[in-house]
mmCIF file of C-alpha atoms in Angstrom:
data_model
loop_
_atom_site.group_PDB
_atom_site.id
_atom_site.type_symbol
_atom_site.label_atom_id
_atom_site.label_comp_id
_atom_site.label_asym_id
_atom_site.label_seq_id
_atom_site.Cartn_x
_atom_site.Cartn_y
_atom_site.Cartn_z
ATOM 1 C CA MET A 300 -37.266 -46.754 -18.769
ATOM 2 C CA ARG A 301 -38.025 -48.542 -22.016
ATOM 3 C CA ARG A 302 -36.114 -47.831 -25.170
ATOM 4 C CA GLY A 303 -37.821 -47.217 -28.479
ATOM 5 C CA GLY A 304 -41.288 -46.458 -27.168
ATOM 6 C CA ILE A 305 -43.652 -44.099 -28.978
ATOM 7 C CA LEU A 306 -46.561 -42.294 -27.356
ATOM 8 C CA ILE A 307 -49.399 -41.934 -29.835
ATOM 9 C CA GLU A 308 -52.206 -39.417 -29.456
ATOM 10 C CA LEU A 309 -55.322 -40.411 -31.401
ATOM 11 C CA ASP A 310 -57.557 -37.434 -30.553
ATOM 12 C CA PHE A 311 -57.538 -36.364 -34.199
ATOM 13 C CA ILE A 312 -59.829 -39.312 -34.997
ATOM 14 C CA LYS A 313 -62.595 -37.909 -32.777
ATOM 15 C CA GLU A 314 -62.302 -34.501 -34.436
ATOM 16 C CA MET A 315 -61.895 -35.722 -38.014
ATOM 17 C CA GLY A 316 -65.569 -35.184 -38.895
ATOM 18 C CA ALA A 317 -65.474 -31.518 -37.893
ATOM 19 C CA GLU A 318 -62.135 -31.020 -39.655
ATOM 20 C CA LEU A 319 -63.498 -32.540 -42.874
ATOM 21 C CA LYS A 320 -66.612 -30.363 -42.758
ATOM 22 C CA MET A 321 -64.408 -27.283 -42.432
ATOM 23 C CA MET A 322 -62.058 -28.406 -45.228
ATOM 24 C CA ASN A 323 -64.937 -29.243 -47.586
ATOM 25 C CA ARG A 324 -66.949 -26.070 -46.900
ATOM 26 C CA GLY A 325 -67.144 -24.107 -50.139
ATOM 27 C CA LYS A 326 -64.931 -26.606 -51.963
ATOM 28 C CA ARG A 327 -65.744 -27.379 -55.566
ATOM 29 C CA GLY A 328 -65.306 -30.893 -56.891
ATOM 30 C CA ARG A 329 -64.884 -34.105 -54.962
ATOM 31 C CA SER A 330 -64.806 -33.707 -51.195
ATOM 32 C CA TYR A 331 -61.879 -34.701 -49.017
ATOM 33 C CA LYS A 332 -62.168 -38.051 -47.233
ATOM 34 C CA TYR A 333 -59.305 -37.601 -44.776
ATOM 35 C CA GLY A 334 -58.136 -34.569 -42.858
ATOM 36 C CA GLU A 335 -54.703 -33.001 -42.792
ATOM 37 C CA ARG A 336 -54.146 -34.122 -39.194
ATOM 38 C CA MET A 337 -54.438 -37.772 -40.267
ATOM 39 C CA PHE A 338 -51.576 -37.324 -42.718
ATOM 40 C CA GLU A 339 -49.570 -35.325 -40.193
ATOM 41 C CA PHE A 340 -49.971 -38.258 -37.790
ATOM 42 C CA LEU A 341 -48.860 -40.740 -40.441
ATOM 43 C CA GLY A 342 -45.946 -38.487 -41.380
ATOM 44 C CA HIS A 343 -44.704 -38.354 -37.786
ATOM 45 C CA LEU A 344 -45.139 -42.106 -37.490
ATOM 46 C CA TYR A 345 -43.155 -42.594 -40.698
ATOM 47 C CA ALA A 346 -40.225 -40.789 -39.066
ATOM 48 C CA PHE A 347 -39.940 -43.740 -36.670
ATOM 49 C CA ILE A 348 -41.090 -46.658 -38.822
ATOM 50 C CA ARG A 349 -39.511 -45.670 -42.198
ATOM 51 C CA ASN A 350 -41.695 -48.157 -44.076
ATOM 52 C CA TYR A 351 -44.655 -47.124 -46.235
ATOM 53 C CA ARG A 352 -46.060 -50.644 -46.373
ATOM 54 C CA ILE A 353 -46.478 -50.708 -42.594
ATOM 55 C CA LEU A 354 -48.248 -47.337 -42.776
ATOM 56 C CA GLU A 355 -50.477 -48.760 -45.489
ATOM 57 C CA GLY A 356 -51.413 -51.579 -43.099
ATOM 58 C CA LEU A 357 -52.176 -49.051 -40.352
ATOM 59 C CA CYS A 358 -54.424 -47.131 -42.735
ATOM 60 C CA ARG A 359 -56.303 -50.308 -43.511
ATOM 61 C CA GLY A 360 -56.696 -50.801 -39.762
ATOM 62 C CA PHE A 361 -58.291 -47.329 -39.621
ATOM 63 C CA SER A 362 -60.516 -48.467 -42.534
ATOM 64 C CA MET A 363 -58.880 -46.004 -44.901
ATOM 65 C CA SER A 364 -58.732 -47.103 -48.507
ATOM 66 C CA VAL A 365 -55.168 -46.790 -49.762
ATOM 67 C CA LYS A 366 -54.715 -48.210 -53.239
ATOM 68 C CA ARG A 367 -50.922 -48.347 -53.028
ATOM 69 C CA PHE A 368 -48.201 -47.159 -50.712
ATOM 70 C CA SER A 369 -46.876 -44.686 -53.293
ATOM 71 C CA SER A 370 -50.024 -42.621 -52.625
ATOM 72 C CA LEU A 371 -48.814 -42.058 -49.052
ATOM 73 C CA PHE A 372 -45.327 -41.204 -50.334
ATOM 74 C CA ASN A 373 -46.734 -38.530 -52.652
ATOM 75 C CA ILE A 374 -48.941 -37.017 -49.940
ATOM 76 C CA PHE A 375 -46.108 -36.826 -47.383
ATOM 77 C CA HIS A 376 -43.730 -35.180 -49.812
ATOM 78 C CA SER A 377 -46.333 -32.604 -50.819
ATOM 79 C CA LEU A 378 -46.835 -31.431 -47.191
#
């Protein structure tokens, strides 16, 4: 048994297009770029990592544009 391992499920990425269509249906104004499940995933990951800058790097790896790590902080605390 290994200590400190995390199992990560990335199925939300496959379904993000459908989730965004549903979230943006009937919405006025600018459409959402990222679904709620993406931020739920990052929130759970933050519970283990405890570093917003690392999460910012992960978002860049997913090709998400994050201008600054405080944006992630604000989103997590609004959930």
